[in-house]
mmCIF file of C-alpha atoms in Angstrom:
data_model
loop_
_atom_site.group_PDB
_atom_site.id
_atom_site.type_symbol
_atom_site.label_atom_id
_atom_site.label_comp_id
_atom_site.label_asym_id
_atom_site.label_seq_id
_atom_site.Cartn_x
_atom_site.Cartn_y
_atom_site.Cartn_z
ATOM 1 C CA GLY V 1 -10.499 -14.801 4.030
ATOM 2 C CA GLU V 2 -7.065 -13.823 5.139
ATOM 3 C CA ASN V 3 -6.350 -13.516 8.892
ATOM 4 C CA VAL V 4 -3.036 -12.091 10.217
ATOM 5 C CA GLU V 5 -1.919 -12.576 13.820
ATOM 6 C CA GLN V 6 0.870 -10.474 15.336
ATOM 7 C CA HIS V 7 2.981 -10.988 18.456
ATOM 8 C CA PRO V 8 3.820 -9.571 20.867
ATOM 9 C CA SER V 9 1.368 -6.763 21.396
ATOM 10 C CA THR V 10 3.930 -4.785 23.419
ATOM 11 C CA LEU V 11 7.707 -4.968 23.402
ATOM 12 C CA SER V 12 10.157 -3.026 25.624
ATOM 13 C CA VAL V 13 13.848 -3.077 24.898
ATOM 14 C CA GLN V 14 16.962 -1.228 25.964
ATOM 15 C CA GLU V 15 18.641 1.041 23.461
ATOM 16 C CA GLY V 16 21.106 -0.969 21.409
ATOM 17 C CA ASP V 17 19.276 -4.309 21.896
ATOM 18 C CA SER V 18 17.497 -6.155 19.019
ATOM 19 C CA ALA V 19 13.688 -6.377 18.644
ATOM 20 C CA VAL V 20 11.779 -9.071 16.844
ATOM 21 C CA ILE V 21 8.108 -9.013 15.894
ATOM 22 C CA LYS V 22 6.392 -12.059 14.455
ATOM 23 C CA CYS V 23 3.293 -12.512 12.235
ATOM 24 C CA THR V 24 1.455 -15.472 10.900
ATOM 25 C CA TYR V 25 -1.053 -15.540 8.057
ATOM 26 C CA SER V 26 -3.701 -17.968 6.976
ATOM 27 C CA ASP V 27 -4.204 -17.549 3.180
ATOM 28 C CA SER V 28 -1.541 -19.347 1.102
ATOM 29 C CA ALA V 29 -2.498 -17.049 -1.823
ATOM 30 C CA SER V 30 -0.959 -14.086 -0.063
ATOM 31 C CA ASN V 31 2.174 -12.973 -1.879
ATOM 32 C CA TYR V 32 3.101 -9.602 -0.461
ATOM 33 C CA PHE V 33 4.051 -8.799 3.139
ATOM 34 C CA PRO V 34 4.739 -5.186 4.080
ATOM 35 C CA TRP V 35 5.630 -3.699 7.491
ATOM 36 C CA TYR V 36 4.354 -0.311 8.537
ATOM 37 C CA LYS V 37 5.576 2.013 11.351
ATOM 38 C CA GLN V 38 3.060 4.355 12.954
ATOM 39 C CA GLU V 39 4.393 7.036 15.368
ATOM 40 C CA LEU V 40 2.013 8.601 17.858
ATOM 41 C CA GLY V 41 -0.607 10.687 16.085
ATOM 42 C CA LYS V 42 0.872 10.046 12.657
ATOM 43 C CA ARG V 43 -0.010 7.994 9.593
ATOM 44 C CA PRO V 44 1.304 4.386 9.058
ATOM 45 C CA GLN V 45 4.448 4.494 6.860
ATOM 46 C CA LEU V 46 5.942 1.602 4.877
ATOM 47 C CA ILE V 47 9.390 0.699 6.249
ATOM 48 C CA ILE V 48 10.129 -2.566 4.453
ATOM 49 C CA ASP V 49 8.271 -5.232 2.448
ATOM 50 C CA ILE V 50 8.933 -8.761 1.084
ATOM 51 C CA ARG V 51 7.369 -10.873 -1.605
ATOM 52 C CA SER V 52 6.637 -14.556 -1.602
ATOM 53 C CA ASN V 53 9.542 -15.415 -3.931
ATOM 54 C CA VAL V 54 12.119 -14.030 -1.497
ATOM 55 C CA GLY V 55 13.068 -15.489 1.919
ATOM 56 C CA GLU V 56 14.875 -12.501 3.505
ATOM 57 C CA LYS V 57 15.344 -8.763 2.823
ATOM 58 C CA LYS V 58 17.503 -6.294 4.705
ATOM 59 C CA ASP V 59 17.632 -2.509 4.757
ATOM 60 C CA GLN V 60 20.261 -1.079 7.134
ATOM 61 C CA ARG V 61 19.135 -1.950 10.706
ATOM 62 C CA ILE V 62 15.844 -3.627 9.680
ATOM 63 C CA ALA V 63 15.286 -7.017 8.099
ATOM 64 C CA VAL V 64 12.288 -9.187 7.294
ATOM 65 C CA THR V 65 12.214 -12.947 6.951
ATOM 66 C CA LEU V 66 9.485 -15.032 5.324
ATOM 67 C CA ASN V 67 8.731 -18.734 5.765
ATOM 68 C CA LYS V 68 6.070 -19.567 3.195
ATOM 69 C CA THR V 69 5.755 -23.165 4.330
ATOM 70 C CA ALA V 70 4.934 -22.210 7.933
ATOM 71 C CA LYS V 71 3.089 -19.040 6.763
ATOM 72 C CA HIS V 72 4.998 -16.745 9.056
ATOM 73 C CA PHE V 73 7.158 -13.680 8.639
ATOM 74 C CA SER V 74 9.163 -11.588 11.063
ATOM 75 C CA LEU V 75 10.547 -8.100 11.438
ATOM 76 C CA HIS V 76 14.020 -7.683 12.997
ATOM 77 C CA ILE V 77 15.376 -4.400 14.224
ATOM 78 C CA THR V 78 18.962 -4.295 15.353
ATOM 79 C CA GLU V 79 20.769 -1.658 17.426
ATOM 80 C CA THR V 80 17.498 -0.112 18.466
ATOM 81 C CA GLN V 81 17.285 3.654 19.027
ATOM 82 C CA PRO V 82 14.729 5.705 20.979
ATOM 83 C CA GLU V 83 13.359 6.944 17.644
ATOM 84 C CA ASP V 84 12.390 3.360 16.754
ATOM 85 C CA SER V 85 9.628 3.626 19.455
ATOM 86 C CA ALA V 86 6.296 3.340 17.586
ATOM 87 C CA VAL V 87 3.520 0.900 16.745
ATOM 88 C CA TYR V 88 4.510 -1.606 14.072
ATOM 89 C CA PHE V 89 1.983 -3.345 11.799
ATOM 90 C CA CYS V 90 2.584 -6.337 9.628
ATOM 91 C CA ALA V 91 0.165 -6.979 6.697
ATOM 92 C CA ALA V 92 -0.523 -9.598 4.102
ATOM 93 C CA SER V 93 -2.038 -9.176 0.683
ATOM 94 C CA PRO V 94 -3.909 -12.092 -0.875
ATOM 95 C CA THR V 95 -5.196 -10.067 -3.829
ATOM 96 C CA ASP V 96 -6.828 -6.695 -3.729
ATOM 97 C CA LYS V 97 -6.255 -5.421 -0.203
ATOM 98 C CA LEU V 98 -3.893 -5.395 2.742
ATOM 99 C CA ILE V 99 -4.958 -7.294 5.807
ATOM 100 C CA PHE V 100 -3.145 -5.853 8.867
ATOM 101 C CA GLY V 101 -2.055 -7.516 12.083
ATOM 102 C CA THR V 102 -3.105 -6.112 15.370
ATOM 103 C CA GLY V 103 0.027 -4.063 15.917
ATOM 104 C CA THR V 104 3.076 -4.191 18.262
ATOM 105 C CA ARG V 105 3.890 -1.200 20.463
ATOM 106 C CA LEU V 106 7.681 -1.037 20.682
ATOM 107 C CA GLN V 107 9.277 1.107 23.333
ATOM 108 C CA VAL V 108 13.012 1.630 23.273
ATOM 109 C CA PHE V 109 14.450 2.913 26.607
ATOM 110 C CA PRO V 110 17.625 5.052 26.537
ATOM 111 C CA ASP Q 1 3.427 18.591 -1.760
ATOM 112 C CA THR Q 2 1.304 16.155 0.267
ATOM 113 C CA ALA Q 3 0.816 12.846 -1.570
ATOM 114 C CA VAL Q 4 -2.410 11.744 0.055
ATOM 115 C CA SER Q 5 -4.352 14.453 1.821
ATOM 116 C CA GLN Q 6 -7.440 14.164 4.033
ATOM 117 C CA THR Q 7 -9.740 16.860 5.328
ATOM 118 C CA PRO Q 8 -10.669 17.578 7.963
ATOM 119 C CA LYS Q 9 -7.959 16.367 10.381
ATOM 120 C CA TYR Q 10 -10.302 16.519 13.342
ATOM 121 C CA LEU Q 11 -14.057 16.233 13.515
ATOM 122 C CA VAL Q 12 -16.212 16.452 16.611
ATOM 123 C CA THR Q 13 -19.888 16.081 16.080
ATOM 124 C CA GLN Q 14 -23.049 15.016 17.862
ATOM 125 C CA MET Q 15 -24.852 11.709 17.596
ATOM 126 C CA GLY Q 16 -27.281 11.616 14.710
ATOM 127 C CA ASN Q 17 -25.472 14.130 12.543
ATOM 128 C CA ASP Q 18 -24.249 13.487 8.978
ATOM 129 C CA LYS Q 19 -20.648 14.204 8.088
ATOM 130 C CA SER Q 20 -18.144 13.806 5.262
ATOM 131 C CA ILE Q 21 -14.447 13.235 5.024
ATOM 132 C CA LYS Q 22 -12.535 14.039 1.862
ATOM 133 C CA CYS Q 23 -9.443 12.380 0.441
ATOM 134 C CA GLU Q 24 -7.290 13.407 -2.481
ATOM 135 C CA GLN Q 25 -4.098 11.831 -3.863
ATOM 136 C CA ASN Q 26 -1.676 13.411 -6.360
ATOM 137 C CA LEU Q 27 0.401 10.330 -6.949
ATOM 138 C CA GLY Q 28 -1.517 9.217 -10.077
ATOM 139 C CA HIS Q 29 -2.517 5.964 -8.295
ATOM 140 C CA ASP Q 30 -5.427 3.896 -9.609
ATOM 141 C CA THR Q 31 -6.800 2.442 -6.352
ATOM 142 C CA MET Q 32 -7.868 4.205 -3.212
ATOM 143 C CA TYR Q 33 -9.002 2.771 0.203
ATOM 144 C CA TRP Q 34 -10.738 3.719 3.426
ATOM 145 C CA TYR Q 35 -9.546 2.116 6.648
ATOM 146 C CA LYS Q 36 -10.880 2.540 10.174
ATOM 147 C CA GLN Q 37 -8.438 2.489 13.098
ATOM 148 C CA ASP Q 38 -10.226 1.974 16.394
ATOM 149 C CA SER Q 39 -9.019 2.848 19.932
ATOM 150 C CA LYS Q 40 -7.009 -0.379 20.115
ATOM 151 C CA LYS Q 41 -5.103 0.656 16.965
ATOM 152 C CA PHE Q 42 -6.651 -2.119 14.800
ATOM 153 C CA LEU Q 43 -6.666 -1.119 11.091
ATOM 154 C CA LYS Q 44 -9.684 -2.554 9.341
ATOM 155 C CA ILE Q 45 -10.516 -2.058 5.641
ATOM 156 C CA MET Q 46 -13.875 -0.538 4.757
ATOM 157 C CA PHE Q 47 -13.850 0.128 1.029
ATOM 158 C CA SER Q 48 -11.658 0.360 -1.997
ATOM 159 C CA TYR Q 49 -12.144 1.917 -5.419
ATOM 160 C CA ASN Q 50 -10.247 1.355 -8.621
ATOM 161 C CA ASN Q 51 -10.596 4.064 -11.225
ATOM 162 C CA LYS Q 52 -13.858 5.231 -9.686
ATOM 163 C CA GLU Q 53 -15.335 1.718 -9.535
ATOM 164 C CA LEU Q 54 -16.181 0.148 -6.176
ATOM 165 C CA ILE Q 55 -14.018 -2.980 -5.689
ATOM 166 C CA ILE Q 56 -14.303 -3.804 -1.956
ATOM 167 C CA ASN Q 57 -17.185 -3.182 0.322
ATOM 168 C CA GLU Q 58 -16.568 -4.905 3.621
ATOM 169 C CA THR Q 59 -19.309 -5.467 6.157
ATOM 170 C CA VAL Q 60 -19.786 -1.777 6.854
ATOM 171 C CA PRO Q 61 -23.216 -0.321 7.952
ATOM 172 C CA ASN Q 62 -25.201 1.263 5.153
ATOM 173 C CA ARG Q 63 -24.800 4.548 6.966
ATOM 174 C CA PHE Q 64 -21.344 4.710 5.391
ATOM 175 C CA SER Q 65 -21.266 5.616 1.721
ATOM 176 C CA PRO Q 66 -18.100 6.189 -0.244
ATOM 177 C CA LYS Q 67 -18.074 8.311 -3.378
ATOM 178 C CA SER Q 68 -15.264 8.577 -6.001
ATOM 179 C CA PRO Q 69 -15.870 11.451 -8.481
ATOM 180 C CA ASP Q 70 -12.547 10.676 -10.228
ATOM 181 C CA LYS Q 71 -9.614 8.363 -9.556
ATOM 182 C CA ALA Q 72 -7.793 11.065 -7.549
ATOM 183 C CA HIS Q 73 -10.588 11.520 -5.011
ATOM 184 C CA LEU Q 74 -12.368 9.189 -2.639
ATOM 185 C CA ASN Q 75 -14.757 10.749 -0.070
ATOM 186 C CA LEU Q 76 -16.625 9.110 2.770
ATOM 187 C CA HIS Q 77 -20.053 10.237 3.895
ATOM 188 C CA ILE Q 78 -21.497 8.975 7.191
ATOM 189 C CA ASN Q 79 -25.189 9.324 8.066
ATOM 190 C CA SER Q 80 -26.739 9.221 11.487
ATOM 191 C CA LEU Q 81 -23.478 9.133 13.390
ATOM 192 C CA GLU Q 82 -23.188 6.829 16.423
ATOM 193 C CA LEU Q 83 -20.809 6.761 19.367
ATOM 194 C CA GLY Q 84 -19.208 3.619 17.988
ATOM 195 C CA ASP Q 85 -18.127 5.482 14.858
ATOM 196 C CA SER Q 86 -15.507 7.411 16.835
ATOM 197 C CA ALA Q 87 -12.188 6.355 15.418
ATOM 198 C CA VAL Q 88 -9.377 7.550 13.164
ATOM 199 C CA TYR Q 89 -10.248 7.137 9.457
ATOM 200 C CA PHE Q 90 -7.303 6.667 7.087
ATOM 201 C CA CYS Q 91 -7.473 7.023 3.351
ATOM 202 C CA ALA Q 92 -4.774 5.237 1.335
ATOM 203 C CA SER Q 93 -3.839 4.785 -2.284
ATOM 204 C CA SER Q 94 -1.858 2.266 -4.334
ATOM 205 C CA GLN Q 95 -0.712 1.954 -7.936
ATOM 206 C CA GLY Q 96 -2.874 -0.850 -9.269
ATOM 207 C CA SER Q 97 -3.291 -3.642 -6.707
ATOM 208 C CA ALA Q 98 -2.485 -3.637 -3.001
ATOM 209 C CA ASP Q 99 0.774 -5.552 -3.503
ATOM 210 C CA SER Q 100 2.393 -2.420 -4.844
ATOM 211 C CA GLY Q 101 2.137 -0.944 -1.358
ATOM 212 C CA TYR Q 102 -0.032 1.789 0.169
ATOM 213 C CA THR Q 103 0.546 5.433 0.810
ATOM 214 C CA PHE Q 104 -1.611 6.582 3.700
ATOM 215 C CA GLY Q 105 -3.214 9.858 4.282
ATOM 216 C CA SER Q 106 -2.674 11.699 7.645
ATOM 217 C CA GLY Q 107 -5.937 10.477 9.003
ATOM 218 C CA THR Q 108 -9.151 12.118 10.286
ATOM 219 C CA ARG Q 109 -9.919 11.696 13.995
ATOM 220 C CA LEU Q 110 -13.696 11.530 14.316
ATOM 221 C CA THR Q 111 -15.210 12.018 17.781
ATOM 222 C CA VAL Q 112 -18.974 11.453 18.183
ATOM 223 C CA VAL Q 113 -20.418 12.863 21.364
#
């Protein structure tokens, strides 16, 4: 079955810097790759997603890239702000479920 | 109006008890899921239902039994609770398959003492 690895597990940046989180997946049948943000004590919320027929997608300060050949995808956050501090999860969907990565705790220091 | 709602938000109970968590979605989605988030924040799928039919049953102990009376509701009943069941349980829903994206409920924090 699908296995999703996520790195790093923690990431600390200064406000205004960029943050990059990387994920790899194992099942070449996976065709949908969402990213979720989970603030402390809250539910995971979808922030951006990408499908296997697209290489890159951007939404304001966040962007996601996908390399199907290498089976990896990344989340890029530019001009980070303290409110970006949260746990971020990548996920992959081979068919009927989302398989999540282990999460990255991002801390943005003012 | 909350899209995916879970009750209760917090549940503290003793080992050996039986408890239920309820989930309702008003999005008109066809598919609902239960995920368990452990203390290390790892999100692991337990079950999914599509239009009241069980689609996914991961390697979950038989003490866990989901029930979907209609496509807007998916409840989780847990028998003989153990310390290791302590976690946050999230309900989620999607329109059709998972690649349309999930909407998560607010979670139920279960503590077994």
